Coordinates of C-alpha atoms and ligand atoms in Angstrom, one line a residue:
M21 CA 71.8 39.6 78.6
S22 CA 74.2 37.8 76.2
V23 CA 76.7 35.5 77.6
W24 CA 79.5 38.0 76.9
D25 CA 78.2 40.4 79.5
R26 CA 79.6 38.0 82.1
L27 CA 83.2 38.7 81.3
V28 CA 84.0 42.2 82.7
G29 CA 86.8 44.5 81.9
Q30 CA 88.1 42.4 79.0
P31 CA 86.9 44.1 75.8
D32 CA 89.8 42.8 73.7
T33 CA 89.2 39.3 74.7
V34 CA 85.4 39.5 74.2
H35 CA 86.0 40.9 70.7
L36 CA 88.5 38.2 69.8
L37 CA 86.3 35.3 71.1
Q38 CA 83.2 36.7 69.4
R39 CA 85.1 36.8 66.2
A40 CA 86.1 33.2 66.8
V41 CA 82.5 32.2 67.3
A42 CA 81.4 34.0 64.1
D43 CA 84.2 32.4 62.0
A44 CA 83.5 29.0 63.5
A45 CA 80.0 29.2 62.0
E46 CA 81.5 29.3 58.5
V47 CA 82.3 26.2 56.5
P48 CA 85.2 25.8 56.6
P49 CA 85.8 28.0 59.7
G50 CA 87.3 31.4 59.1
P51 CA 90.8 32.5 60.4
G52 CA 89.4 33.9 63.6
M53 CA 88.8 30.4 64.8
T54 CA 91.3 27.8 65.8
H55 CA 91.1 24.4 67.4
A56 CA 93.4 25.1 70.5
W57 CA 93.4 28.1 72.8
L58 CA 95.4 29.0 75.8
L59 CA 93.7 31.7 77.9
T60 CA 95.9 33.2 80.6
G61 CA 95.5 35.9 83.1
P62 CA 95.8 36.6 86.9
P63 CA 93.6 34.7 89.2
G64 CA 90.0 36.0 89.2
A65 CA 90.4 37.9 86.0
G66 CA 88.0 35.5 84.3
R67 CA 89.9 33.0 82.3
S68 CA 87.6 30.2 83.3
T69 CA 84.6 32.4 82.4
A70 CA 86.2 33.3 79.1
A71 CA 86.6 29.6 78.2
L72 CA 83.1 28.8 79.2
L73 CA 81.7 31.7 77.1
L74 CA 83.6 30.6 74.1
A75 CA 82.2 27.2 74.6
A76 CA 78.7 28.7 74.9
G77 CA 79.2 30.8 71.8
L78 CA 80.2 27.7 69.8
Q79 CA 77.2 25.7 71.0
C80 CA 74.6 28.4 70.7
G81 CA 73.0 29.1 67.3
E82 CA 73.1 32.8 67.9
G83 CA 76.7 33.4 68.9
G84 CA 76.1 33.2 72.7
C85 CA 72.6 34.6 73.2
G86 CA 72.5 33.6 76.9
T87 CA 69.0 32.4 76.8
C88 CA 68.7 29.3 74.6
A89 CA 69.0 25.8 76.0
A90 CA 72.6 25.4 74.6
C91 CA 73.8 28.6 76.3
R92 CA 72.1 27.8 79.6
D93 CA 73.4 24.2 79.7
V94 CA 77.0 25.2 79.0
L95 CA 76.9 27.9 81.7
R96 CA 75.6 25.4 84.3
D97 CA 78.1 22.8 83.3
A98 CA 75.5 20.4 81.9
H99 CA 76.1 20.4 78.1
D100 CA 76.8 17.0 76.6
D101 CA 79.4 18.4 74.2
V102 CA 81.4 20.5 76.7
V103 CA 83.7 18.8 79.1
R104 CA 85.2 20.9 81.9
F105 CA 88.2 19.5 83.6
E106 CA 89.4 21.2 86.8
P107 CA 92.4 19.4 88.3
Q108 CA 92.1 18.5 91.9
Q109 CA 95.8 17.5 92.4
L110 CA 98.9 19.6 92.2
Q111 CA 99.7 17.9 88.9
I112 CA 97.5 16.5 86.1
T113 CA 98.1 12.7 86.1
R114 CA 98.6 10.2 83.3
D115 CA 95.2 8.7 83.9
E116 CA 93.5 12.1 83.7
A117 CA 95.3 12.9 80.5
A118 CA 94.2 9.5 79.0
Q119 CA 90.6 10.3 80.0
L120 CA 90.8 13.7 78.3
I121 CA 92.2 12.2 75.1
H122 CA 89.3 9.7 75.1
L123 CA 86.7 12.5 75.6
A124 CA 88.3 14.6 72.9
A125 CA 87.9 11.8 70.4
R126 CA 84.1 11.6 70.9
K127 CA 81.8 13.1 68.2
P128 CA 79.5 15.9 69.4
V129 CA 76.0 14.7 70.0
R130 CA 74.1 18.0 70.1
G131 CA 75.9 20.4 67.9
R132 CA 78.9 20.8 65.6
W133 CA 81.7 21.2 68.2
S134 CA 83.0 19.1 71.1
V135 CA 84.7 21.4 73.5
I136 CA 87.3 20.3 76.1
I137 CA 88.1 22.9 78.8
V138 CA 91.2 22.2 80.8
E139 CA 91.6 24.6 83.7
D140 CA 95.1 25.0 85.3
A141 CA 96.9 23.7 82.3
D142 CA 100.1 24.7 84.1
R143 CA 99.6 21.5 86.1
L144 CA 100.3 19.3 83.1
N145 CA 103.7 17.7 83.7
E146 CA 106.1 16.2 81.1
V147 CA 104.2 12.9 81.1
S148 CA 100.6 14.1 81.0
G149 CA 101.6 17.1 78.7
N150 CA 103.3 14.8 76.2
M151 CA 100.3 12.5 76.2
L152 CA 98.0 15.4 75.2
L153 CA 100.3 16.9 72.5
K154 CA 99.1 15.0 69.5
S155 CA 95.5 15.5 70.3
I156 CA 96.0 19.2 70.8
E157 CA 98.0 19.6 67.7
E158 CA 95.8 17.6 65.4
P159 CA 92.4 17.1 67.1
T160 CA 89.5 15.5 65.3
P161 CA 87.9 18.2 63.1
H162 CA 85.0 18.8 65.5
T163 CA 87.1 19.1 68.7
I164 CA 88.2 22.4 70.3
W165 CA 90.7 22.5 73.2
L166 CA 90.4 25.5 75.6
L167 CA 93.3 25.5 78.1
S168 CA 93.7 28.1 80.8
A169 CA 96.6 29.0 83.1
P170 CA 97.8 31.9 85.2
S171 CA 100.5 32.8 82.7
V172 CA 102.0 31.6 79.4
E173 CA 105.3 30.9 81.0
D174 CA 103.7 28.4 83.4
V175 CA 102.6 26.1 80.6
L176 CA 104.9 23.5 79.0
P177 CA 106.5 25.1 75.9
T178 CA 105.4 22.2 73.7
I179 CA 101.8 22.7 74.7
R180 CA 101.7 26.5 74.5
S181 CA 103.3 26.6 71.1
R182 CA 100.4 24.7 69.7
C183 CA 97.7 27.1 71.1
R184 CA 96.5 30.5 70.2
V185 CA 97.3 32.6 73.3
Q186 CA 95.0 35.3 74.7
V187 CA 96.0 37.2 77.8
L188 CA 93.3 38.6 80.1
R189 CA 94.1 41.5 82.3
T190 CA 93.1 42.4 85.9
P191 CA 89.7 44.1 85.5
H192 CA 89.2 47.5 87.0
W193 CA 87.3 47.4 90.3
Q194 CA 84.6 49.6 89.0
D195 CA 83.8 47.1 86.2
V196 CA 83.6 44.4 88.8
A197 CA 81.3 46.5 91.0
T198 CA 79.0 47.0 88.0
L199 CA 78.8 43.3 87.5
L200 CA 78.0 42.7 91.1
E201 CA 75.3 45.3 91.0
R202 CA 73.8 43.6 88.0
E203 CA 73.8 40.4 90.0
G204 CA 71.7 42.1 92.7
V205 CA 74.3 43.3 95.2
E206 CA 73.6 46.7 96.8
R207 CA 75.7 49.5 95.4
S208 CA 77.9 50.4 98.3
M209 CA 78.6 46.8 99.2
A210 CA 79.4 46.1 95.5
A211 CA 81.9 48.9 95.5
H212 CA 83.5 47.8 98.8
A213 CA 83.8 44.2 97.8
A214 CA 85.1 45.0 94.3
R215 CA 87.8 47.3 95.7
A216 CA 88.8 44.9 98.4
A217 CA 89.1 42.0 95.9
Q218 CA 91.4 44.0 93.7
G219 CA 90.1 42.8 90.4
H220 CA 89.4 39.2 91.5
V221 CA 85.8 38.7 90.4
G222 CA 85.1 35.5 92.3
R223 CA 86.7 36.9 95.5
A224 CA 84.6 40.1 95.1
R225 CA 81.4 38.0 94.7
A226 CA 82.3 36.1 97.9
L227 CA 83.0 39.2 99.9
A228 CA 79.8 40.8 98.7
T229 CA 77.6 37.8 99.6
D230 CA 79.3 36.0 102.4
E231 CA 79.6 37.6 105.8
E232 CA 82.1 34.9 107.0
A233 CA 84.5 35.9 104.2
R234 CA 84.3 39.5 105.2
R235 CA 85.0 38.6 108.8
H236 CA 88.0 36.5 107.8
R237 CA 89.4 39.4 105.8
H238 CA 88.9 41.8 108.6
E239 CA 90.9 39.5 110.9
I240 CA 93.8 39.4 108.5
L241 CA 93.8 43.2 108.2
R242 CA 94.1 43.6 111.9
I243 CA 97.4 41.7 111.9
P244 CA 99.7 44.8 111.3
M245 CA 98.4 46.3 114.6
Q246 CA 98.9 43.0 116.6
L247 CA 102.6 42.3 116.0
A248 CA 103.8 43.8 119.3
D249 CA 106.3 41.1 120.4
L250 CA 107.6 37.7 119.5
P251 CA 104.8 35.7 121.3
A252 CA 102.3 37.9 119.5
C253 CA 103.9 37.1 116.1
F254 CA 103.8 33.4 116.8
A255 CA 100.2 33.6 117.9
V256 CA 99.2 35.4 114.7
A257 CA 101.0 32.8 112.6
A258 CA 99.2 30.0 114.4
D259 CA 95.8 31.7 114.1
I260 CA 96.1 32.2 110.4
T261 CA 97.2 28.7 109.8
E262 CA 94.5 27.3 111.9
A263 CA 91.8 29.4 110.3
A264 CA 92.9 28.4 106.8
T265 CA 93.1 24.7 107.7
E266 CA 89.7 24.7 109.2
E267 CA 88.1 26.5 106.3
A268 CA 89.8 24.2 103.8
G269 CA 88.6 21.2 105.7
R270 CA 85.1 22.4 105.7
A271 CA 85.2 23.2 102.0
T272 CA 86.5 19.7 101.0
A273 CA 84.7 17.5 103.6
T274 CA 81.5 16.9 101.7
L275 CA 83.3 16.0 98.5
D276 CA 85.7 13.7 100.4
E277 CA 82.8 11.8 102.0
R278 CA 80.9 11.4 98.8
E279 CA 84.0 10.1 97.0
R280 CA 84.5 7.6 99.7
A281 CA 80.9 6.4 99.7
D282 CA 81.0 6.1 95.9
L283 CA 84.2 4.1 96.0
L284 CA 82.9 1.7 98.7
Q285 CA 79.7 1.3 96.8
A286 CA 81.7 0.3 93.7
Y287 CA 83.2 -2.4 95.8
G288 CA 79.8 -3.8 96.7
E289 CA 78.8 -2.0 99.9
G290 CA 75.1 -2.2 100.4
A291 CA 74.8 -5.3 98.2
T292 CA 73.2 -8.3 99.8
G293 CA 75.5 -11.1 101.0
V294 CA 78.7 -9.0 101.1
T295 CA 80.2 -8.5 104.5
K296 CA 81.7 -5.2 105.6
A297 CA 85.0 -6.9 106.4
R298 CA 85.2 -8.3 102.9
I299 CA 84.6 -4.9 101.3
E300 CA 87.2 -3.3 103.5
R301 CA 89.7 -5.9 102.5
L302 CA 89.0 -5.6 98.8
A303 CA 88.9 -1.8 98.7
R304 CA 91.9 -1.3 101.0
G305 CA 94.3 -0.2 98.2
A306 CA 91.8 2.0 96.4
V307 CA 90.8 3.7 99.7
K308 CA 94.4 4.4 100.5
E309 CA 94.9 5.9 97.0
L310 CA 91.8 8.0 97.4
E311 CA 92.9 9.3 100.8
A312 CA 96.3 10.3 99.4
R313 CA 94.5 12.3 96.6
Q314 CA 92.1 13.9 99.1
K315 CA 95.0 14.9 101.3
S316 CA 96.8 16.5 98.4
R317 CA 93.6 18.4 97.5
R318 CA 93.2 19.6 101.0
T319 CA 96.8 20.8 101.1
R320 CA 96.2 22.8 98.0
A321 CA 93.0 24.3 99.5
V322 CA 94.9 25.4 102.6
R323 CA 97.6 27.0 100.5
D324 CA 95.1 28.8 98.3
R325 CA 93.5 30.3 101.5
L326 CA 96.8 31.3 103.0
D327 CA 97.8 33.0 99.7
R328 CA 94.6 34.9 99.7
A329 CA 95.3 36.0 103.3
L330 CA 98.7 37.3 102.2
V331 CA 97.2 39.2 99.3
D332 CA 94.8 40.9 101.7
L333 CA 97.7 41.7 104.0
L334 CA 99.7 43.1 101.1
S335 CA 96.8 45.4 100.3
F336 CA 97.1 46.9 103.7
Y337 CA 100.8 47.8 103.3
R338 CA 100.1 49.0 99.8
D339 CA 97.7 51.5 101.3
V340 CA 100.2 52.4 103.9
L341 CA 102.7 53.2 101.1
M342 CA 100.1 55.3 99.2
L343 CA 99.7 57.5 102.3
Q344 CA 103.4 57.7 103.0
L345 CA 104.1 58.8 99.4
D346 CA 101.1 61.1 99.3
A347 CA 99.9 59.4 96.2
D348 CA 96.6 60.5 94.9
L349 CA 95.1 57.1 94.6
D350 CA 92.1 55.4 96.2
L351 CA 92.8 53.2 99.3
I352 CA 91.9 49.6 98.8
N353 CA 90.9 49.5 102.5
E354 CA 89.3 52.9 102.8
E355 CA 87.3 51.8 105.9
L356 CA 90.6 51.2 107.7
R357 CA 92.1 54.7 106.9
P358 CA 92.8 55.6 110.6
Q359 CA 94.7 52.4 111.3
I360 CA 96.5 52.7 108.0
A361 CA 97.5 56.2 108.7
Q362 CA 98.8 55.2 112.1
V363 CA 101.1 52.5 110.6
A364 CA 102.1 55.0 107.9
A365 CA 103.1 57.6 110.5
S366 CA 105.1 55.2 112.5
S367 CA 107.3 53.9 109.7
T368 CA 108.9 55.0 106.4
P369 CA 108.3 54.1 102.7
S370 CA 111.4 52.0 102.6
R371 CA 110.4 50.1 105.6
T372 CA 106.9 49.5 104.1
R373 CA 108.6 48.2 100.9
V374 CA 110.7 45.8 103.1
R375 CA 107.5 44.5 104.6
M376 CA 105.8 44.1 101.2
D377 CA 108.8 42.2 99.8
A378 CA 108.6 39.9 102.9
I379 CA 105.0 39.1 102.1
E380 CA 105.8 38.4 98.4
R381 CA 108.6 36.2 99.5
A382 CA 106.3 34.2 101.8
R383 CA 103.8 33.8 98.9
R384 CA 106.6 32.3 96.8
L385 CA 107.6 29.9 99.6
F386 CA 104.0 28.6 99.8
D387 CA 104.4 27.8 96.1
S388 CA 107.5 25.8 96.8
N389 CA 105.9 23.5 99.4
A390 CA 107.3 25.1 102.5
Q391 CA 105.6 24.4 105.8
P392 CA 102.9 27.1 106.1
Q393 CA 103.2 27.9 109.8
L394 CA 107.0 28.2 109.7
V395 CA 106.7 30.6 106.8
L396 CA 104.1 32.7 108.5
E397 CA 106.1 32.8 111.8
A398 CA 109.1 34.1 109.9
L399 CA 107.0 36.6 108.1
A400 CA 105.3 37.9 111.2
V401 CA 108.7 38.4 112.8
E402 CA 109.9 40.2 109.7
L403 CA 106.9 42.5 109.6
A404 CA 107.3 43.3 113.3
R405 CA 111.0 44.1 112.9
A406 CA 110.9 46.2 109.8
Ligands
LIG15 ZN1 72.3 30.8 73.0

């Protein structure tokens, strides 16, 4: 299996990147290759995978065979000449940009190219973006920048104008199901997970392999049947917020602890002759800063989970609308057809659209830092009223 089989439902992108790899092998590189790329596409479509595959293709002697040491090391994030930066904060900081510039200036040690992958390049702000400009515009001859972001518009104009842009699309659920089957998921589960994830490959994989993820999704899809009165709406909003907060806390706890231990060790914890009180005094500022960073990461993790919940909820009303309009399309939540039919029969297409708009509005509010529980309470009330 070549590395390119990992990117599903994106034939244009695969073709373009393969050509880039082929042209990069020439001296000087052919026109298909360039030193700065911006890969965009909806979440889960595979932009991170695409960046990784281009990196593997460039490091492999065979254009991305998938089996050599170079390919395997890139894919498991362990290649000396491939740096993968995934921002943990809401914005990419000045220090992080400085670090990236430093890494981009290094000569490759194993092959011909040094690849810097920057995920979520939309989080570059004026300061960190400006710092990277020169390096992205005129990198050292062996350096390749691979930036990724949800959409071109999200990225600073000065940055995106210096990159070759490739847009990924949402893959068809059947392509995602085929990928899951290749990874060993049983056929009907692969189909169910791929349909439910609506083209989000990572989400489909989680639903196919993690029972807890399936259970969470099921809870969310029960919401339309639970909005009987005001107290019920508030209860639903509280439940969703609590579940998201808990899940995010679990997901970040291990990393938080390790970072703290590393920090204290750097200040001398464990060394002979250093008292705990002294370390605490010395490290106070740095610990505070770390805690602030961790809090911002946790906030983001909660928001990501809430957004996913709303996407699932949206899929329910999308199905309701399909039944109301008699559209000849598959239901995303086929297993809930009786409940969907019940909601469809008790409302109208225009009321369903009002509900879907309310969900989209709530998603945008999460983006703008609004307090999650308040947003969800307002949403639950709107859904119940419509
Ligand atoms: Zn290879």
